[in-house]
Amino acid sequence: ARTAHDFTYYKRATIVRRISRRMQINGVTNVPGYVSFLRTHPGEAGALLQDLLISVTNFFRDRDTFAALERDIIPTLFVGKGPEDTVRVWCAACATGEEPYSMAMLLVEHARTLAHPPAIQVFACDLDEAAIVQARAGVYALSIAADVSEERLARFFVKDARGYRVRRELREMVLFAEQDLRQDAPFS
């Protein structure tokens, strides 16, 4: 009711684990006590929401899946398209943006093999506003070097004091939006 987010379809074990964690943090020993705590501490609903919005992601997160996309799917997206066309891809539940940027890199790499490539647009959404803000900034820790090849780091990132920043050319291909797909289903 406080956050307008519905976690009905989340795994029960995850919900229980996250609520138990918040109860422990706040020194509450039972569920009725936590419900009362939620009602009397307005900031707690937001804190619980952030705990429930588990952001597990990284660049090229599932290597086999991204390899299959690169090999089998992405080339088909460009078939019959020229410079007046646009290849559009949508990444739902994008968290802090690693997966949409990974997809954009693969699309750009394929486009560079074509004489007259189409434009590229990646749409990415998540219901976590803070994650979207981070994704739009496109700044990631130096540890991404474990997931992104040296060639891609050189081509798509600039190293700065905060880590690796996605180059503007790639950032501008990816549009991020806060969206709850259960409430704002784009394809009804």
PDB file of N, CA and C in Angstrom, residues 31-117:
ATOM      1  N   VAL A  31       6.195 -11.355  13.389  1.00  0.00           N
ATOM      2  CA  VAL A  31       5.575 -10.715  12.223  1.00  0.00           C
ATOM      3  C   VAL A  31       4.537  -9.660  12.626  1.00  0.00           C
ATOM      4  N   PRO A  32       3.643  -9.923  13.574  1.00  0.00           N
ATOM      5  CA  PRO A  32       2.713  -8.856  13.961  1.00  0.00           C
ATOM      6  C   PRO A  32       3.452  -7.598  14.445  1.00  0.00           C
ATOM      7  N   GLY A  33       4.542  -7.817  15.163  1.00  0.00           N
ATOM      8  CA  GLY A  33       5.340  -6.681  15.619  1.00  0.00           C
ATOM      9  C   GLY A  33       5.945  -5.919  14.447  1.00  0.00           C
ATOM     10  N   TYR A  34       6.350  -6.641  13.401  1.00  0.00           N
ATOM     11  CA  TYR A  34       6.924  -5.983  12.228  1.00  0.00           C
ATOM     12  C   TYR A  34       5.852  -5.221  11.456  1.00  0.00           C
ATOM     13  N   VAL A  35       4.666  -5.781  11.368  1.00  0.00           N
ATOM     14  CA  VAL A  35       3.563  -5.067  10.710  1.00  0.00           C
ATOM     15  C   VAL A  35       3.307  -3.753  11.439  1.00  0.00           C
ATOM     16  N   SER A  36       3.284  -3.795  12.752  1.00  0.00           N
ATOM     17  CA  SER A  36       3.108  -2.579  13.538  1.00  0.00           C
ATOM     18  C   SER A  36       4.254  -1.607  13.295  1.00  0.00           C
ATOM     19  N   PHE A  37       5.476  -2.129  13.240  1.00  0.00           N
ATOM     20  CA  PHE A  37       6.658  -1.303  12.974  1.00  0.00           C
ATOM     21  C   PHE A  37       6.544  -0.632  11.610  1.00  0.00           C
ATOM     22  N   LEU A  38       6.100  -1.380  10.612  1.00  0.00           N
ATOM     23  CA  LEU A  38       5.900  -0.813   9.263  1.00  0.00           C
ATOM     24  C   LEU A  38       4.896   0.337   9.296  1.00  0.00           C
ATOM     25  N   ARG A  39       3.836   0.161  10.067  1.00  0.00           N
ATOM     26  CA  ARG A  39       2.784   1.190  10.137  1.00  0.00           C
ATOM     27  C   ARG A  39       3.251   2.451  10.857  1.00  0.00           C
ATOM     28  N   THR A  40       4.163   2.305  11.790  1.00  0.00           N
ATOM     29  CA  THR A  40       4.563   3.454  12.606  1.00  0.00           C
ATOM     30  C   THR A  40       5.896   4.082  12.180  1.00  0.00           C
ATOM     31  N   HIS A  41       6.580   3.468  11.267  1.00  0.00           N
ATOM     32  CA  HIS A  41       7.859   3.991  10.774  1.00  0.00           C
ATOM     33  C   HIS A  41       7.780   4.121   9.245  1.00  0.00           C
ATOM     34  N   PRO A  42       7.362   5.271   8.752  1.00  0.00           N
ATOM     35  CA  PRO A  42       7.124   5.444   7.309  1.00  0.00           C
ATOM     36  C   PRO A  42       8.315   5.082   6.420  1.00  0.00           C
ATOM     37  N   GLY A  43       9.521   5.275   6.866  1.00  0.00           N
ATOM     38  CA  GLY A  43      10.687   4.957   6.052  1.00  0.00           C
ATOM     39  C   GLY A  43      10.960   3.475   5.896  1.00  0.00           C
ATOM     40  N   GLU A  44      10.375   2.673   6.780  1.00  0.00           N
ATOM     41  CA  GLU A  44      10.644   1.234   6.744  1.00  0.00           C
ATOM     42  C   GLU A  44      10.077   0.569   5.495  1.00  0.00           C
ATOM     43  N   ALA A  45       8.930   1.015   5.019  1.00  0.00           N
ATOM     44  CA  ALA A  45       8.358   0.420   3.789  1.00  0.00           C
ATOM     45  C   ALA A  45       9.321   0.592   2.624  1.00  0.00           C
ATOM     46  N   GLY A  46       9.932   1.752   2.514  1.00  0.00           N
ATOM     47  CA  GLY A  46      10.918   1.985   1.459  1.00  0.00           C
ATOM     48  C   GLY A  46      12.158   1.128   1.628  1.00  0.00           C
ATOM     49  N   ALA A  47      12.595   0.959   2.869  1.00  0.00           N
ATOM     50  CA  ALA A  47      13.771   0.122   3.143  1.00  0.00           C
ATOM     51  C   ALA A  47      13.480  -1.338   2.790  1.00  0.00           C
ATOM     52  N   LEU A  48      12.288  -1.804   3.149  1.00  0.00           N
ATOM     53  CA  LEU A  48      11.896  -3.170   2.801  1.00  0.00           C
ATOM     54  C   LEU A  48      11.814  -3.315   1.281  1.00  0.00           C
ATOM     55  N   LEU A  49      11.242  -2.330   0.620  1.00  0.00           N
ATOM     56  CA  LEU A  49      11.154  -2.357  -0.844  1.00  0.00           C
ATOM     57  C   LEU A  49      12.549  -2.511  -1.452  1.00  0.00           C
ATOM     58  N   GLN A  50      13.500  -1.736  -0.991  1.00  0.00           N
ATOM     59  CA  GLN A  50      14.858  -1.830  -1.532  1.00  0.00           C
ATOM     60  C   GLN A  50      15.467  -3.212  -1.289  1.00  0.00           C
ATOM     61  N   ASP A  51      15.159  -3.813  -0.143  1.00  0.00           N
ATOM     62  CA  ASP A  51      15.643  -5.169   0.115  1.00  0.00           C
ATOM     63  C   ASP A  51      14.987  -6.186  -0.824  1.00  0.00           C
ATOM     64  N   LEU A  52      13.744  -5.958  -1.171  1.00  0.00           N
ATOM     65  CA  LEU A  52      13.034  -6.886  -2.050  1.00  0.00           C
ATOM     66  C   LEU A  52      13.438  -6.730  -3.513  1.00  0.00           C
ATOM     67  N   LEU A  53      13.898  -5.553  -3.884  1.00  0.00           N
ATOM     68  CA  LEU A  53      14.327  -5.313  -5.262  1.00  0.00           C
ATOM     69  C   LEU A  53      15.773  -5.790  -5.425  1.00  0.00           C
ATOM     70  N   ILE A  54      15.919  -7.062  -5.390  1.00  0.00           N
ATOM     71  CA  ILE A  54      17.241  -7.677  -5.463  1.00  0.00           C
ATOM     72  C   ILE A  54      17.809  -7.433  -6.857  1.00  0.00           C
ATOM     73  N   SER A  55      18.957  -6.795  -6.902  1.00  0.00           N
ATOM     74  CA  SER A  55      19.572  -6.460  -8.179  1.00  0.00           C
ATOM     75  C   SER A  55      20.780  -7.369  -8.402  1.00  0.00           C
ATOM     76  N   VAL A  56      20.536  -8.489  -9.058  1.00  0.00           N
ATOM     77  CA  VAL A  56      21.607  -9.428  -9.350  1.00  0.00           C
ATOM     78  C   VAL A  56      21.881  -9.349 -10.842  1.00  0.00           C
ATOM     79  N   THR A  57      22.991  -8.731 -11.191  1.00  0.00           N
ATOM     80  CA  THR A  57      23.306  -8.571 -12.602  1.00  0.00           C
ATOM     81  C   THR A  57      24.785  -8.317 -12.792  1.00  0.00           C
ATOM     82  N   ASN A  58      25.250  -8.541 -13.976  1.00  0.00           N
ATOM     83  CA  ASN A  58      26.588  -8.149 -14.374  1.00  0.00           C
ATOM     84  C   ASN A  58      26.664  -8.195 -15.903  1.00  0.00           C
ATOM     85  N   PHE A  59      27.728  -7.687 -16.451  1.00  0.00           N
ATOM     86  CA  PHE A  59      27.882  -7.679 -17.896  1.00  0.00           C
ATOM     87  C   PHE A  59      27.999  -9.104 -18.414  1.00  0.00           C
ATOM     88  N   PHE A  60      27.310  -9.391 -19.515  1.00  0.00           N
ATOM     89  CA  PHE A  60      27.332 -10.706 -20.154  1.00  0.00           C
ATOM     90  C   PHE A  60      27.091 -11.803 -19.108  1.00  0.00           C
ATOM     91  N   ARG A  61      26.048 -11.592 -18.308  1.00  0.00           N
ATOM     92  CA  ARG A  61      25.777 -12.378 -17.106  1.00  0.00           C
ATOM     93  C   ARG A  61      25.738 -13.882 -17.335  1.00  0.00           C
ATOM     94  N   ASP A  62      25.069 -14.317 -18.345  1.00  0.00           N
ATOM     95  CA  ASP A  62      25.015 -15.748 -18.662  1.00  0.00           C
ATOM     96  C   ASP A  62      25.757 -15.917 -19.989  1.00  0.00           C
ATOM     97  N   ARG A  63      26.999 -16.309 -19.900  1.00  0.00           N
ATOM     98  CA  ARG A  63      27.885 -16.373 -21.086  1.00  0.00           C
ATOM     99  C   ARG A  63      27.268 -17.170 -22.232  1.00  0.00           C
ATOM    100  N   ASP A  64      26.695 -18.330 -21.930  1.00  0.00           N
ATOM    101  CA  ASP A  64      26.124 -19.172 -22.984  1.00  0.00           C
ATOM    102  C   ASP A  64      24.954 -18.480 -23.673  1.00  0.00           C
ATOM    103  N   THR A  65      24.129 -17.806 -22.890  1.00  0.00           N
ATOM    104  CA  THR A  65      22.982 -17.106 -23.464  1.00  0.00           C
ATOM    105  C   THR A  65      23.434 -15.962 -24.356  1.00  0.00           C
ATOM    106  N   PHE A  66      24.391 -15.181 -23.888  1.00  0.00           N
ATOM    107  CA  PHE A  66      24.872 -14.073 -24.710  1.00  0.00           C
ATOM    108  C   PHE A  66      25.589 -14.577 -25.960  1.00  0.00           C
ATOM    109  N   ALA A  67      26.278 -15.701 -25.862  1.00  0.00           N
ATOM    110  CA  ALA A  67      26.924 -16.292 -27.039  1.00  0.00           C
ATOM    111  C   ALA A  67      25.872 -16.724 -28.057  1.00  0.00           C
ATOM    112  N   ALA A  68      24.779 -17.327 -27.576  1.00  0.00           N
ATOM    113  CA  ALA A  68      23.692 -17.735 -28.476  1.00  0.00           C
ATOM    114  C   ALA A  68      23.024 -16.514 -29.109  1.00  0.00           C
ATOM    115  N   LEU A  69      22.818 -15.473 -28.320  1.00  0.00           N
ATOM    116  CA  LEU A  69      22.250 -14.237 -28.886  1.00  0.00           C
ATOM    117  C   LEU A  69      23.149 -13.690 -29.991  1.00  0.00           C
ATOM    118  N   GLU A  70      24.432 -13.628 -29.703  1.00  0.00           N
ATOM    119  CA  GLU A  70      25.394 -13.087 -30.665  1.00  0.00           C
ATOM    120  C   GLU A  70      25.440 -13.929 -31.943  1.00  0.00           C
ATOM    121  N   ARG A  71      25.405 -15.223 -31.795  1.00  0.00           N
ATOM    122  CA  ARG A  71      25.555 -16.146 -32.921  1.00  0.00           C
ATOM    123  C   ARG A  71      24.259 -16.359 -33.695  1.00  0.00           C
ATOM    124  N   ASP A  72      23.139 -16.565 -32.973  1.00  0.00           N
ATOM    125  CA  ASP A  72      21.918 -17.036 -33.621  1.00  0.00           C
ATOM    126  C   ASP A  72      20.816 -15.988 -33.784  1.00  0.00           C
ATOM    127  N   ILE A  73      20.725 -15.038 -32.873  1.00  0.00           N
ATOM    128  CA  ILE A  73      19.591 -14.119 -32.852  1.00  0.00           C
ATOM    129  C   ILE A  73      19.926 -12.757 -33.458  1.00  0.00           C
ATOM    130  N   ILE A  74      20.988 -12.155 -32.992  1.00  0.00           N
ATOM    131  CA  ILE A  74      21.308 -10.784 -33.419  1.00  0.00           C
ATOM    132  C   ILE A  74      21.437 -10.657 -34.932  1.00  0.00           C
ATOM    133  N   PRO A  75      22.116 -11.566 -35.626  1.00  0.00           N
ATOM    134  CA  PRO A  75      22.189 -11.412 -37.088  1.00  0.00           C
ATOM    135  C   PRO A  75      20.816 -11.369 -37.763  1.00  0.00           C
ATOM    136  N   THR A  76      19.855 -12.117 -37.234  1.00  0.00           N
ATOM    137  CA  THR A  76      18.520 -12.127 -37.842  1.00  0.00           C
ATOM    138  C   THR A  76      17.797 -10.793 -37.658  1.00  0.00           C
ATOM    139  N   LEU A  77      18.134 -10.058 -36.610  1.00  0.00           N
ATOM    140  CA  LEU A  77      17.495  -8.759 -36.376  1.00  0.00           C
ATOM    141  C   LEU A  77      17.868  -7.732 -37.442  1.00  0.00           C
ATOM    142  N   PHE A  78      18.994  -7.939 -38.095  1.00  0.00           N
ATOM    143  CA  PHE A  78      19.497  -6.988 -39.085  1.00  0.00           C
ATOM    144  C   PHE A  78      19.101  -7.345 -40.518  1.00  0.00           C
ATOM    145  N   VAL A  79      18.541  -8.536 -40.710  1.00  0.00           N
ATOM    146  CA  VAL A  79      18.188  -8.983 -42.060  1.00  0.00           C
ATOM    147  C   VAL A  79      17.172  -8.024 -42.680  1.00  0.00           C
ATOM    148  N   GLY A  80      17.495  -7.562 -43.898  1.00  0.00           N
ATOM    149  CA  GLY A  80      16.585  -6.688 -44.639  1.00  0.00           C
ATOM    150  C   GLY A  80      16.541  -5.257 -44.145  1.00  0.00           C
ATOM    151  N   LYS A  81      17.426  -4.890 -43.249  1.00  0.00           N
ATOM    152  CA  LYS A  81      17.424  -3.530 -42.696  1.00  0.00           C
ATOM    153  C   LYS A  81      18.609  -2.755 -43.231  1.00  0.00           C
ATOM    154  N   GLY A  82      18.348  -1.488 -43.527  1.00  0.00           N
ATOM    155  CA  GLY A  82      19.397  -0.612 -44.022  1.00  0.00           C
ATOM    156  C   GLY A  82      19.506   0.627 -43.167  1.00  0.00           C
ATOM    157  N   PRO A  83      20.244   1.619 -43.641  1.00  0.00           N
ATOM    158  CA  PRO A  83      20.507   2.816 -42.838  1.00  0.00           C
ATOM    159  C   PRO A  83      19.257   3.630 -42.490  1.00  0.00           C
ATOM    160  N   GLU A  84      18.169   3.425 -43.219  1.00  0.00           N
ATOM    161  CA  GLU A  84      16.934   4.157 -42.909  1.00  0.00           C
ATOM    162  C   GLU A  84      16.082   3.435 -41.865  1.00  0.00           C
ATOM    163  N   ASP A  85      16.512   2.255 -41.453  1.00  0.00           N
ATOM    164  CA  ASP A  85      15.776   1.444 -40.480  1.00  0.00           C
ATOM    165  C   ASP A  85      16.424   1.515 -39.102  1.00  0.00           C
ATOM    166  N   THR A  86      15.724   0.939 -38.117  1.00  0.00           N
ATOM    167  CA  THR A  86      16.242   0.860 -36.756  1.00  0.00           C
ATOM    168  C   THR A  86      16.010  -0.542 -36.211  1.00  0.00           C
ATOM    169  N   VAL A  87      17.041  -1.115 -35.615  1.00  0.00           N
ATOM    170  CA  VAL A  87      16.897  -2.366 -34.873  1.00  0.00           C
ATOM    171  C   VAL A  87      16.617  -1.970 -33.437  1.00  0.00           C
ATOM    172  N   ARG A  88      15.495  -2.452 -32.914  1.00  0.00           N
ATOM    173  CA  ARG A  88      15.100  -2.124 -31.541  1.00  0.00           C
ATOM    174  C   ARG A  88      15.036  -3.392 -30.697  1.00  0.00           C
ATOM    175  N   VAL A  89      15.591  -3.295 -29.489  1.00  0.00           N
ATOM    176  CA  VAL A  89      15.593  -4.414 -28.551  1.00  0.00           C
ATOM    177  C   VAL A  89      15.120  -3.887 -27.205  1.00  0.00           C
ATOM    178  N   TRP A  90      14.358  -4.705 -26.500  1.00  0.00           N
ATOM    179  CA  TRP A  90      13.836  -4.317 -25.193  1.00  0.00           C
ATOM    180  C   TRP A  90      14.392  -5.255 -24.135  1.00  0.00           C
ATOM    181  N   CYS A  91      14.957  -4.696 -23.066  1.00  0.00           N
ATOM    182  CA  CYS A  91      15.463  -5.465 -21.922  1.00  0.00           C
ATOM    183  C   CYS A  91      14.618  -5.112 -20.700  1.00  0.00           C
ATOM    184  N   ALA A  92      13.801  -6.044 -20.275  1.00  0.00           N
ATOM    185  CA  ALA A  92      12.962  -5.827 -19.093  1.00  0.00           C
ATOM    186  C   ALA A  92      13.732  -6.217 -17.840  1.00  0.00           C
ATOM    187  N   ALA A  93      13.371  -5.606 -16.714  1.00  0.00           N
ATOM    188  CA  ALA A  93      14.013  -5.882 -15.423  1.00  0.00           C
ATOM    189  C   ALA A  93      15.527  -5.721 -15.544  1.00  0.00           C
ATOM    190  N   CYS A  94      15.938  -4.546 -16.012  1.00  0.00           N
ATOM    191  CA  CYS A  94      17.334  -4.304 -16.380  1.00  0.00           C
ATOM    192  C   CYS A  94      18.247  -3.983 -15.212  1.00  0.00           C
ATOM    193  N   ALA A  95      17.698  -3.811 -14.023  1.00  0.00           N
ATOM    194  CA  ALA A  95      18.507  -3.499 -12.832  1.00  0.00           C
ATOM    195  C   ALA A  95      19.378  -2.275 -13.112  1.00  0.00           C
ATOM    196  N   THR A  96      20.675  -2.389 -12.892  1.00  0.00           N
ATOM    197  CA  THR A  96      21.574  -1.234 -13.017  1.00  0.00           C
ATOM    198  C   THR A  96      22.190  -1.098 -14.407  1.00  0.00           C
ATOM    199  N   GLY A  97      21.653  -1.812 -15.388  1.00  0.00           N
ATOM    200  CA  GLY A  97      21.988  -1.565 -16.779  1.00  0.00           C
ATOM    201  C   GLY A  97      23.032  -2.439 -17.437  1.00  0.00           C
ATOM    202  N   GLU A  98      23.635  -3.361 -16.711  1.00  0.00           N
ATOM    203  CA  GLU A  98      24.697  -4.162 -17.309  1.00  0.00           C
ATOM    204  C   GLU A  98      24.209  -4.978 -18.502  1.00  0.00           C
ATOM    205  N   GLU A  99      23.040  -5.589 -18.377  1.00  0.00           N
ATOM    206  CA  GLU A  99      22.544  -6.436 -19.459  1.00  0.00           C
ATOM    207  C   GLU A  99      22.145  -5.629 -20.700  1.00  0.00           C
ATOM    208  N   PRO A 100      21.429  -4.504 -20.565  1.00  0.00           N
ATOM    209  CA  PRO A 100      21.146  -3.722 -21.779  1.00  0.00           C
ATOM    210  C   PRO A 100      22.408  -3.194 -22.459  1.00  0.00           C
ATOM    211  N   TYR A 101      23.394  -2.775 -21.664  1.00  0.00           N
ATOM    212  CA  TYR A 101      24.643  -2.326 -22.272  1.00  0.00           C
ATOM    213  C   TYR A 101      25.360  -3.496 -22.949  1.00  0.00           C
ATOM    214  N   SER A 102      25.294  -4.685 -22.355  1.00  0.00           N
ATOM    215  CA  SER A 102      25.882  -5.869 -22.993  1.00  0.00           C
ATOM    216  C   SER A 102      25.211  -6.128 -24.335  1.00  0.00           C
ATOM    217  N   MET A 103      23.898  -6.040 -24.347  1.00  0.00           N
ATOM    218  CA  MET A 103      23.143  -6.242 -25.594  1.00  0.00           C
ATOM    219  C   MET A 103      23.526  -5.182 -26.625  1.00  0.00           C
ATOM    220  N   ALA A 104      23.629  -3.942 -26.197  1.00  0.00           N
ATOM    221  CA  ALA A 104      23.995  -2.861 -27.116  1.00  0.00           C
ATOM    222  C   ALA A 104      25.380  -3.106 -27.712  1.00  0.00           C
ATOM    223  N   MET A 105      26.319  -3.601 -26.898  1.00  0.00           N
ATOM    224  CA  MET A 105      27.657  -3.892 -27.420  1.00  0.00           C
ATOM    225  C   MET A 105      27.597  -4.943 -28.522  1.00  0.00           C
ATOM    226  N   LEU A 106      26.831  -6.000 -28.287  1.00  0.00           N
ATOM    227  CA  LEU A 106      26.708  -7.053 -29.298  1.00  0.00           C
ATOM    228  C   LEU A 106      26.069  -6.516 -30.574  1.00  0.00           C
ATOM    229  N   LEU A 107      25.055  -5.679 -30.431  1.00  0.00           N
ATOM    230  CA  LEU A 107      24.391  -5.097 -31.600  1.00  0.00           C
ATOM    231  C   LEU A 107      25.348  -4.207 -32.391  1.00  0.00           C
ATOM    232  N   VAL A 108      26.110  -3.381 -31.692  1.00  0.00           N
ATOM    233  CA  VAL A 108      27.079  -2.500 -32.352  1.00  0.00           C
ATOM    234  C   VAL A 108      28.143  -3.327 -33.067  1.00  0.00           C
ATOM    235  N   GLU A 109      28.629  -4.364 -32.409  1.00  0.00           N
ATOM    236  CA  GLU A 109      29.658  -5.197 -33.032  1.00  0.00           C
ATOM    237  C   GLU A 109      29.146  -5.846 -34.314  1.00  0.00           C
ATOM    238  N   HIS A 110      27.895  -6.302 -34.284  1.00  0.00           N
ATOM    239  CA  HIS A 110      27.344  -6.890 -35.515  1.00  0.00           C
ATOM    240  C   HIS A 110      27.131  -5.814 -36.585  1.00  0.00           C
ATOM    241  N   ALA A 111      26.633  -4.672 -36.177  1.00  0.00           N
ATOM    242  CA  ALA A 111      26.387  -3.584 -37.132  1.00  0.00           C
ATOM    243  C   ALA A 111      27.670  -3.175 -37.849  1.00  0.00           C
ATOM    244  N   ARG A 112      28.786  -3.235 -37.144  1.00  0.00           N
ATOM    245  CA  ARG A 112      30.073  -2.850 -37.741  1.00  0.00           C
ATOM    246  C   ARG A 112      30.529  -3.819 -38.830  1.00  0.00           C
ATOM    247  N   THR A 113      29.903  -4.984 -38.922  1.00  0.00           N
ATOM    248  CA  THR A 113      30.251  -5.935 -39.978  1.00  0.00           C
ATOM    249  C   THR A 113      29.474  -5.663 -41.256  1.00  0.00           C
ATOM    250  N   LEU A 114      28.529  -4.730 -41.202  1.00  0.00           N
ATOM    251  CA  LEU A 114      27.651  -4.457 -42.346  1.00  0.00           C
ATOM    252  C   LEU A 114      28.089  -3.197 -43.083  1.00  0.00           C
ATOM    253  N   ALA A 115      27.881  -3.200 -44.383  1.00  0.00           N
ATOM    254  CA  ALA A 115      28.248  -2.032 -45.191  1.00  0.00           C
ATOM    255  C   ALA A 115      27.353  -0.835 -44.876  1.00  0.00           C
ATOM    256  N   HIS A 116      26.071  -1.067 -44.717  1.00  0.00           N
ATOM    257  CA  HIS A 116      25.110   0.019 -44.478  1.00  0.00           C
ATOM    258  C   HIS A 116      24.170  -0.386 -43.336  1.00  0.00           C
ATOM    259  N   PRO A 117      24.650  -0.302 -42.104  1.00  0.00           N
ATOM    260  CA  PRO A 117      23.852  -0.795 -40.968  1.00  0.00           C
ATOM    261  C   PRO A 117      22.704   0.140 -40.598  1.00  0.00           C
TER     262      PRO A 117
END
